Amino acid sequence: MKASHLNNSLFIVNLKNLSMPNGILMRPNRLRWLHIQNFNRRSLQFECSFSILNPSSLSRKGLDVHTVHLHRLLMRFQHLESLSLCGCTELNDSGLTRLLSYGSNLQKLNLDCCLKVTDYGLSLVASGCPSLTSISLYRCINISDDGLETLATACLSLKCINLSYCSQISDKGLKALTQRCRQLQAVNISHCESIRGVGFKGCSKSLTHVEAWSCKLNPEGVTGIISGGGIEYLDVSCLSWYPLGDTLLGIRLSSNLKVLNFRMCRSVSDTSIVAIAMGCTLLEEWNLALCHEVRISGWQAVGLYCQNLKRLHVNRCRNLNDNGLQALRDGCRSLSVLYLNGCVHVTPFALELFKSHRANVCIKDEEVMCINPYSPFR
């Protein structure tokens, strides 16, 4: 195999078959192959990564990567642009020290489930990887606002960051990120219980993608998310109940919004649905599954104003009845797929009428959890 064919391909490290006598990376019967490709390798991923879906990677005990493998690998592969340590649950801060010497080219870093990495480890990443554009910190439970502020100060080219399940992150850290990293395009704050969304206020127009499922957003926070004016994809599914009313009305100002996920937003009112339908005329996909408070005026607004809507999810909506389905049938002229099941007030006759009038619409008896075919976090 020619070296030119290996330069940019992903190298997956099988730790079980790897040995490094005298600091030389080896595999049985493959020393020459590794020697050919080692200097120009651009992407490196450990086989213990949860992103490699096989039985051994899912059942393997966490590995002490930093003391046994990572230092020597980073010395050997000095031109890495992408490094995945996802699933290296035993990796601690000291394992990241070599990034100070060999991380200058790194653009993408995955630390998902690196449970022992703290703010100090993130400061090593910030100092050693100034070219970083994407980082995933899913379930890095020891990362706080201090670490995020350090990262935001050093890595000004960040475009994509996953903070889901980072329980110590609040709006303070989020504000540092959105104010300093003005090229941000995608942020995931799902299950960050301390975030209300106000940290997004004044974000750059480059921010187009926000995932915030199972969050405790308040109205000011929702307004903050859309304040940059660039949001095209917004997932606020499973939004926590807000005692002072409907949280989501501010989304009506998102004139560029194309994909909106309200799944299991059980308290969203007709007032918000009508305002969003009128204000977000570019919507192409809207998930309203399990939105039990959407009633006839809401369905009528969707049918009347959402003329670019191609995919609509109405699974298990308790207050979708025959009249609401008729409003969707008579409107939504671009609709191609309707996800519908479990709507107990929709009669078989109304469903057959819909099919006969809108034969071009595919009605699917299934419920979809993720409505984004391409996500920067997968």
Short mmCIF file of C-alpha atoms in Angstrom, two decimals:
data_model
loop_
_atom_site.label_atom_id
_atom_site.label_comp_id
_atom_site.label_asym_id
_atom_site.label_seq_id
_atom_site.Cartn_x
_atom_site.Cartn_y
_atom_site.Cartn_z
CA MET A 1 0.00 0.00 0.00
CA LYS A 2 1.32 3.41 -0.97
CA ALA A 3 1.89 6.06 1.68
CA SER A 4 -0.25 8.53 -0.27
CA HIS A 5 -3.28 6.32 0.32
CA LEU A 6 -2.80 6.46 4.07
CA ASN A 7 -2.14 10.11 4.76
CA ASN A 8 -5.61 11.26 5.68
CA SER A 9 -7.45 8.07 6.60
CA LEU A 10 -8.61 7.25 10.11
CA PHE A 11 -6.27 5.12 12.18
CA ILE A 12 -8.06 3.12 14.89
CA VAL A 13 -5.80 1.99 17.70
CA ASN A 14 -6.45 -1.49 19.04
CA LEU A 15 -4.84 -1.29 22.45
CA LYS A 16 -4.99 -5.01 23.06
CA ASN A 17 -2.69 -5.80 20.12
CA LEU A 18 -0.41 -2.82 20.55
CA SER A 19 3.08 -2.82 22.07
CA MET A 20 5.71 -0.13 22.19
CA PRO A 21 9.19 -1.41 23.09
CA ASN A 22 11.78 1.36 23.08
CA GLY A 23 9.10 3.89 22.24
CA ILE A 24 8.39 2.34 18.79
CA LEU A 25 4.74 1.78 17.86
CA MET A 26 4.28 -1.83 16.73
CA ARG A 27 1.67 -4.36 15.73
CA PRO A 28 2.48 -8.00 15.14
CA ASN A 29 3.49 -8.43 11.47
CA ARG A 30 2.62 -4.78 10.67
CA LEU A 31 5.66 -2.81 11.73
CA ARG A 32 6.50 -1.79 8.17
CA TRP A 33 2.92 -0.68 7.47
CA LEU A 34 2.86 1.54 10.54
CA HIS A 35 6.28 2.96 9.74
CA ILE A 36 5.08 4.02 6.29
CA GLN A 37 2.07 5.96 7.54
CA ASN A 38 3.02 7.22 10.96
CA PHE A 39 4.45 10.65 10.19
CA ASN A 40 1.54 11.93 8.08
CA ARG A 41 -1.38 10.46 9.98
CA ARG A 42 -4.14 13.07 10.35
CA SER A 43 -6.80 11.24 12.37
CA LEU A 44 -6.51 8.96 15.39
CA GLN A 45 -9.20 7.13 17.34
CA PHE A 46 -8.95 4.58 20.11
CA GLU A 47 -10.88 1.36 19.71
CA CYS A 48 -12.34 1.84 23.19
CA SER A 49 -14.29 4.77 21.72
CA PHE A 50 -18.05 4.48 22.19
CA SER A 51 -18.39 5.81 18.64
CA ILE A 52 -17.11 2.47 17.34
CA LEU A 53 -20.18 0.30 17.69
CA ASN A 54 -19.10 -3.25 18.31
CA PRO A 55 -19.60 -5.56 21.30
CA SER A 56 -16.00 -5.32 22.47
CA SER A 57 -15.96 -1.49 22.51
CA LEU A 58 -19.24 -1.34 24.44
CA SER A 59 -18.26 -3.89 27.09
CA ARG A 60 -14.58 -3.05 27.53
CA LYS A 61 -13.51 -1.65 30.87
CA GLY A 62 -12.10 1.88 30.82
CA LEU A 63 -8.40 1.98 29.92
CA ASP A 64 -5.61 3.87 31.64
CA VAL A 65 -4.77 5.53 28.35
CA HIS A 66 -2.62 8.38 29.57
CA THR A 67 0.10 6.31 31.20
CA VAL A 68 0.32 3.46 28.72
CA HIS A 69 -0.51 4.77 25.29
CA LEU A 70 -1.37 8.40 24.67
CA HIS A 71 1.99 10.06 25.27
CA ARG A 72 3.88 7.78 22.91
CA LEU A 73 1.16 7.92 20.28
CA LEU A 74 1.20 11.71 20.25
CA MET A 75 4.98 11.68 19.94
CA ARG A 76 4.69 9.27 17.01
CA PHE A 77 1.83 11.01 15.22
CA GLN A 78 2.84 14.66 15.33
CA HIS A 79 0.60 15.97 12.55
CA LEU A 80 -2.80 15.00 13.94
CA GLU A 81 -5.76 17.16 13.03
CA SER A 82 -8.42 14.94 14.64
CA LEU A 83 -8.13 12.96 17.88
CA SER A 84 -10.92 10.93 19.51
CA LEU A 85 -10.47 9.82 23.11
CA CYS A 86 -14.17 9.10 23.47
CA GLY A 87 -14.74 6.38 26.03
CA CYS A 88 -11.30 6.66 27.65
CA THR A 89 -12.91 6.85 31.07
CA GLU A 90 -9.63 6.48 32.97
CA LEU A 91 -7.90 9.34 31.16
CA ASN A 92 -6.94 12.11 33.57
CA ASP A 93 -5.43 15.57 33.19
CA SER A 94 -1.83 14.37 33.04
CA GLY A 95 -2.67 12.33 29.97
CA LEU A 96 -3.26 15.55 28.04
CA THR A 97 0.10 17.20 28.81
CA ARG A 98 1.63 16.08 25.50
CA LEU A 99 -0.87 18.25 23.68
CA LEU A 100 1.25 21.20 24.80
CA SER A 101 3.99 19.93 22.49
CA TYR A 102 2.06 18.11 19.77
CA GLY A 103 -1.40 19.67 19.63
CA SER A 104 -0.73 22.74 17.50
CA ASN A 105 -2.32 21.20 14.37
CA LEU A 106 -5.28 19.66 16.17
CA GLN A 107 -8.65 20.92 14.92
CA LYS A 108 -11.06 18.34 16.27
CA LEU A 109 -10.97 16.74 19.74
CA ASN A 110 -13.43 14.29 21.27
CA LEU A 111 -13.30 13.83 25.05
CA ASP A 112 -16.73 12.24 25.47
CA CYS A 113 -17.04 10.39 28.79
CA CYS A 114 -13.52 11.30 29.90
CA LEU A 115 -14.84 11.40 33.44
CA LYS A 116 -11.55 12.26 35.14
CA VAL A 117 -10.62 15.27 33.00
CA THR A 118 -11.01 18.52 34.97
CA ASP A 119 -10.67 22.23 34.27
CA TYR A 120 -6.89 21.85 34.45
CA GLY A 121 -6.94 19.25 31.68
CA LEU A 122 -9.09 21.57 29.59
CA SER A 123 -6.55 24.36 30.18
CA LEU A 124 -3.88 22.06 28.72
CA VAL A 125 -6.09 21.58 25.66
CA ALA A 126 -6.57 25.35 25.39
CA SER A 127 -2.84 26.06 25.61
CA GLY A 128 -1.73 23.28 23.31
CA CYS A 129 -4.44 23.38 20.64
CA PRO A 130 -4.92 26.98 19.48
CA SER A 131 -6.28 25.80 16.10
CA LEU A 132 -9.15 23.84 17.64
CA THR A 133 -12.45 24.26 15.79
CA SER A 134 -14.49 21.41 17.29
CA ILE A 135 -14.55 19.83 20.75
CA SER A 136 -16.95 17.38 22.35
CA LEU A 137 -17.13 17.27 26.15
CA TYR A 138 -20.19 15.05 26.53
CA ARG A 139 -20.48 13.87 30.16
CA CYS A 140 -17.23 15.55 31.22
CA ILE A 141 -18.75 16.06 34.64
CA ASN A 142 -15.68 17.73 36.18
CA ILE A 143 -15.57 20.59 33.67
CA SER A 144 -16.91 23.88 35.05
CA ASP A 145 -17.36 27.48 33.90
CA ASP A 146 -13.71 28.19 34.74
CA GLY A 147 -12.48 25.58 32.29
CA LEU A 148 -14.87 26.75 29.60
CA GLU A 149 -13.74 30.36 30.03
CA THR A 150 -10.10 29.28 29.63
CA LEU A 151 -10.95 27.37 26.48
CA ALA A 152 -12.94 30.28 25.04
CA THR A 153 -10.07 32.70 25.68
CA ALA A 154 -7.48 30.58 23.88
CA CYS A 155 -9.43 28.85 21.10
CA LEU A 156 -11.06 31.73 19.27
CA SER A 157 -11.68 29.66 16.12
CA LEU A 158 -14.09 27.27 17.81
CA LYS A 159 -17.06 26.47 15.62
CA CYS A 160 -18.64 23.46 17.29
CA ILE A 161 -18.85 22.45 20.96
CA ASN A 162 -20.80 19.71 22.71
CA LEU A 163 -21.45 20.42 26.40
CA SER A 164 -24.31 17.96 26.91
CA TYR A 165 -24.55 16.51 30.42
CA CYS A 166 -21.82 18.88 31.70
CA SER A 167 -23.64 19.48 34.96
CA GLN A 168 -21.27 22.19 36.25
CA ILE A 169 -21.62 24.49 33.25
CA SER A 170 -23.88 27.51 33.70
CA ASP A 171 -24.77 30.62 31.73
CA LYS A 172 -21.58 32.25 33.00
CA GLY A 173 -19.37 29.84 31.06
CA LEU A 174 -21.74 29.87 28.11
CA LYS A 175 -21.53 33.66 27.93
CA ALA A 176 -17.73 33.56 27.83
CA LEU A 177 -17.96 31.07 24.98
CA THR A 178 -20.49 32.96 22.86
CA GLN A 179 -18.88 36.37 23.39
CA ARG A 180 -15.29 35.33 22.63
CA CYS A 181 -15.74 32.63 20.00
CA ARG A 182 -17.43 34.64 17.28
CA GLN A 183 -17.20 31.86 14.69
CA LEU A 184 -19.40 29.48 16.68
CA GLN A 185 -21.79 27.53 14.47
CA ALA A 186 -23.13 24.75 16.69
CA VAL A 187 -23.63 24.34 20.45
CA ASN A 188 -25.16 21.43 22.38
CA ILE A 189 -26.24 22.19 25.97
CA SER A 190 -28.66 19.29 26.39
CA HIS A 191 -29.21 18.17 30.00
CA CYS A 192 -27.18 21.09 31.37
CA GLU A 193 -29.46 21.75 34.32
CA SER A 194 -27.81 25.02 35.39
CA ILE A 195 -28.24 26.73 32.02
CA ARG A 196 -31.26 28.95 31.40
CA GLY A 197 -30.08 30.20 28.01
CA VAL A 198 -29.25 33.82 28.87
CA GLY A 199 -25.57 33.11 28.18
CA PHE A 200 -26.43 33.09 24.46
CA LYS A 201 -27.46 36.75 24.49
CA GLY A 202 -25.49 38.69 21.89
CA CYS A 203 -24.17 35.56 20.15
CA SER A 204 -22.77 35.78 16.65
CA LYS A 205 -24.94 35.38 13.56
CA SER A 206 -22.71 32.44 12.64
CA LEU A 207 -24.53 30.36 15.29
CA THR A 208 -27.00 28.32 13.26
CA HIS A 209 -27.42 25.10 15.26
CA VAL A 210 -28.46 24.73 18.93
CA GLU A 211 -29.46 21.53 20.71
CA ALA A 212 -31.01 22.08 24.13
CA TRP A 213 -33.19 19.09 24.90
CA SER A 214 -34.22 18.46 28.50
CA CYS A 215 -33.10 21.92 29.56
CA LYS A 216 -34.62 24.47 31.95
CA LEU A 217 -34.71 27.42 29.58
CA ASN A 218 -36.61 30.55 30.50
CA PRO A 219 -38.15 33.11 28.09
CA GLU A 220 -35.10 35.38 28.29
CA GLY A 221 -32.88 32.41 27.54
CA VAL A 222 -34.88 31.42 24.46
CA THR A 223 -34.64 35.01 23.25
CA GLY A 224 -30.89 34.84 23.86
CA ILE A 225 -30.51 31.73 21.71
CA ILE A 226 -32.06 33.46 18.70
CA SER A 227 -30.48 36.88 19.39
CA GLY A 228 -27.75 36.45 16.78
CA GLY A 229 -30.30 36.08 14.01
CA GLY A 230 -28.72 33.06 12.34
CA ILE A 231 -30.50 30.08 13.94
CA GLU A 232 -31.61 27.49 11.38
CA TYR A 233 -31.86 24.38 13.59
CA LEU A 234 -33.25 24.42 17.12
CA ASP A 235 -34.00 21.43 19.34
CA VAL A 236 -35.75 22.27 22.62
CA SER A 237 -37.49 18.92 23.00
CA CYS A 238 -38.47 17.73 26.49
CA LEU A 239 -38.33 21.31 27.75
CA SER A 240 -38.79 21.52 31.51
CA TRP A 241 -42.03 23.11 32.69
CA TYR A 242 -41.75 26.84 33.38
CA PRO A 243 -44.08 28.11 36.14
CA LEU A 244 -44.58 31.61 34.72
CA GLY A 245 -46.06 30.61 31.38
CA ASP A 246 -45.02 29.55 27.88
CA THR A 247 -41.27 29.77 27.38
CA LEU A 248 -41.14 29.44 23.61
CA LEU A 249 -42.99 32.49 22.27
CA GLY A 250 -39.73 34.32 21.45
CA ILE A 251 -38.87 31.78 18.76
CA ARG A 252 -41.31 33.64 16.48
CA LEU A 253 -38.49 36.07 15.70
CA SER A 254 -36.28 33.35 14.15
CA SER A 255 -36.88 34.27 10.54
CA ASN A 256 -34.17 31.88 9.25
CA LEU A 257 -35.38 28.83 11.19
CA LYS A 258 -35.76 25.69 9.08
CA VAL A 259 -35.90 22.79 11.57
CA LEU A 260 -37.66 23.02 14.94
CA ASN A 261 -38.03 20.22 17.48
CA PHE A 262 -40.74 20.68 20.12
CA ARG A 263 -41.14 16.98 20.89
CA MET A 264 -42.57 16.49 24.40
CA CYS A 265 -42.96 20.22 24.99
CA ARG A 266 -46.23 19.45 26.71
CA SER A 267 -46.98 22.99 27.87
CA VAL A 268 -46.41 24.89 24.62
CA SER A 269 -49.56 26.89 23.93
CA ASP A 270 -51.55 27.81 20.84
CA THR A 271 -50.36 31.39 21.33
CA SER A 272 -46.76 30.35 20.69
CA ILE A 273 -47.66 27.95 17.87
CA VAL A 274 -49.61 30.66 16.03
CA ALA A 275 -46.85 33.26 16.49
CA ILE A 276 -44.11 30.86 15.37
CA ALA A 277 -46.10 29.68 12.36
CA MET A 278 -46.57 33.31 11.30
CA GLY A 279 -42.99 34.40 11.99
CA CYS A 280 -40.94 31.38 10.87
CA THR A 281 -42.16 31.01 7.32
CA LEU A 282 -39.02 29.14 6.16
CA LEU A 283 -39.73 26.15 8.41
CA GLU A 284 -39.21 22.87 6.58
CA GLU A 285 -39.57 20.42 9.47
CA TRP A 286 -41.45 20.78 12.73
CA ASN A 287 -41.75 18.12 15.42
CA LEU A 288 -44.86 18.66 17.55
CA ALA A 289 -45.13 15.10 18.85
CA LEU A 290 -46.65 14.92 22.34
CA CYS A 291 -47.44 18.65 22.37
CA HIS A 292 -50.75 18.13 24.14
CA GLU A 293 -51.77 21.77 24.48
CA VAL A 294 -51.81 22.47 20.74
CA ARG A 295 -55.46 22.79 19.78
CA ILE A 296 -57.52 23.83 16.77
CA SER A 297 -56.19 27.40 16.47
CA GLY A 298 -52.65 26.08 16.54
CA TRP A 299 -53.27 23.47 13.84
CA GLN A 300 -55.08 26.04 11.71
CA ALA A 301 -52.08 28.39 11.95
CA VAL A 302 -49.67 25.63 10.95
CA GLY A 303 -51.82 24.82 7.92
CA LEU A 304 -52.26 28.46 6.94
CA TYR A 305 -48.77 29.90 7.39
CA CYS A 306 -46.30 26.99 7.10
CA GLN A 307 -46.27 26.80 3.33
CA ASN A 308 -42.64 25.62 3.13
CA LEU A 309 -43.15 22.81 5.65
CA LYS A 310 -42.11 19.45 4.20
CA ARG A 311 -42.13 17.19 7.27
CA LEU A 312 -44.50 17.47 10.22
CA HIS A 313 -44.59 15.26 13.34
CA VAL A 314 -47.89 15.07 15.26
CA ASN A 315 -47.49 11.74 17.06
CA ARG A 316 -49.66 11.24 20.16
CA CYS A 317 -51.01 14.78 20.23
CA ARG A 318 -54.07 14.49 22.47
CA ASN A 319 -55.81 17.55 21.06
CA LEU A 320 -55.35 16.88 17.36
CA ASN A 321 -58.83 15.97 16.11
CA ASP A 322 -60.55 15.69 12.73
CA ASN A 323 -60.87 19.47 12.37
CA GLY A 324 -57.19 19.98 13.11
CA LEU A 325 -56.22 17.32 10.58
CA GLN A 326 -58.44 19.01 8.01
CA ALA A 327 -56.62 22.29 8.62
CA LEU A 328 -53.33 20.55 7.90
CA ARG A 329 -54.84 18.84 4.86
CA ASP A 330 -56.13 22.10 3.38
CA GLY A 331 -52.89 23.96 4.08
CA CYS A 332 -49.18 23.06 4.23
CA ARG A 333 -48.93 22.91 0.43
CA SER A 334 -45.30 21.69 0.46
CA LEU A 335 -45.90 18.85 2.91
CA SER A 336 -44.43 15.52 1.80
CA VAL A 337 -44.29 13.48 5.04
CA LEU A 338 -46.70 13.42 8.00
CA TYR A 339 -45.67 11.38 11.04
CA LEU A 340 -48.94 10.42 12.73
CA ASN A 341 -49.86 7.75 15.26
CA GLY A 342 -51.57 7.57 18.63
CA CYS A 343 -53.83 10.59 17.98
CA VAL A 344 -56.93 9.22 19.69
CA HIS A 345 -59.28 11.98 18.49
CA VAL A 346 -58.49 11.51 14.80
CA THR A 347 -61.03 9.15 13.22
CA PRO A 348 -60.23 6.63 10.47
CA PHE A 349 -62.64 8.51 8.19
CA ALA A 350 -60.75 11.82 8.61
CA LEU A 351 -57.49 10.00 7.94
CA GLU A 352 -58.84 8.47 4.73
CA LEU A 353 -60.09 11.90 3.62
CA PHE A 354 -56.60 13.29 4.17
CA LYS A 355 -55.11 10.50 2.07
CA SER A 356 -57.56 11.00 -0.76
CA HIS A 357 -57.07 14.78 -0.89
CA ARG A 358 -53.29 14.69 -0.37
CA ALA A 359 -52.15 11.54 -2.12
CA ASN A 360 -48.69 13.05 -2.51
CA VAL A 361 -48.17 13.11 1.28
CA CYS A 362 -46.65 10.01 2.85
CA ILE A 363 -48.26 9.26 6.23
CA LYS A 364 -45.85 7.32 8.41
CA ASP A 365 -47.01 5.37 11.43
CA GLU A 366 -43.76 5.86 13.31
CA GLU A 367 -42.26 8.25 15.81
CA VAL A 368 -38.86 9.83 15.15
CA MET A 369 -36.65 10.92 18.03
CA CYS A 370 -33.99 12.79 16.04
CA ILE A 371 -35.14 14.96 13.15
CA ASN A 372 -31.71 16.08 12.03
CA PRO A 373 -30.15 13.72 9.46
CA TYR A 374 -26.81 15.48 9.83
CA SER A 375 -25.62 16.66 13.21
CA PRO A 376 -22.24 18.21 13.97
CA PHE A 377 -22.26 16.23 17.23
CA ARG A 378 -22.45 12.75 15.69
#
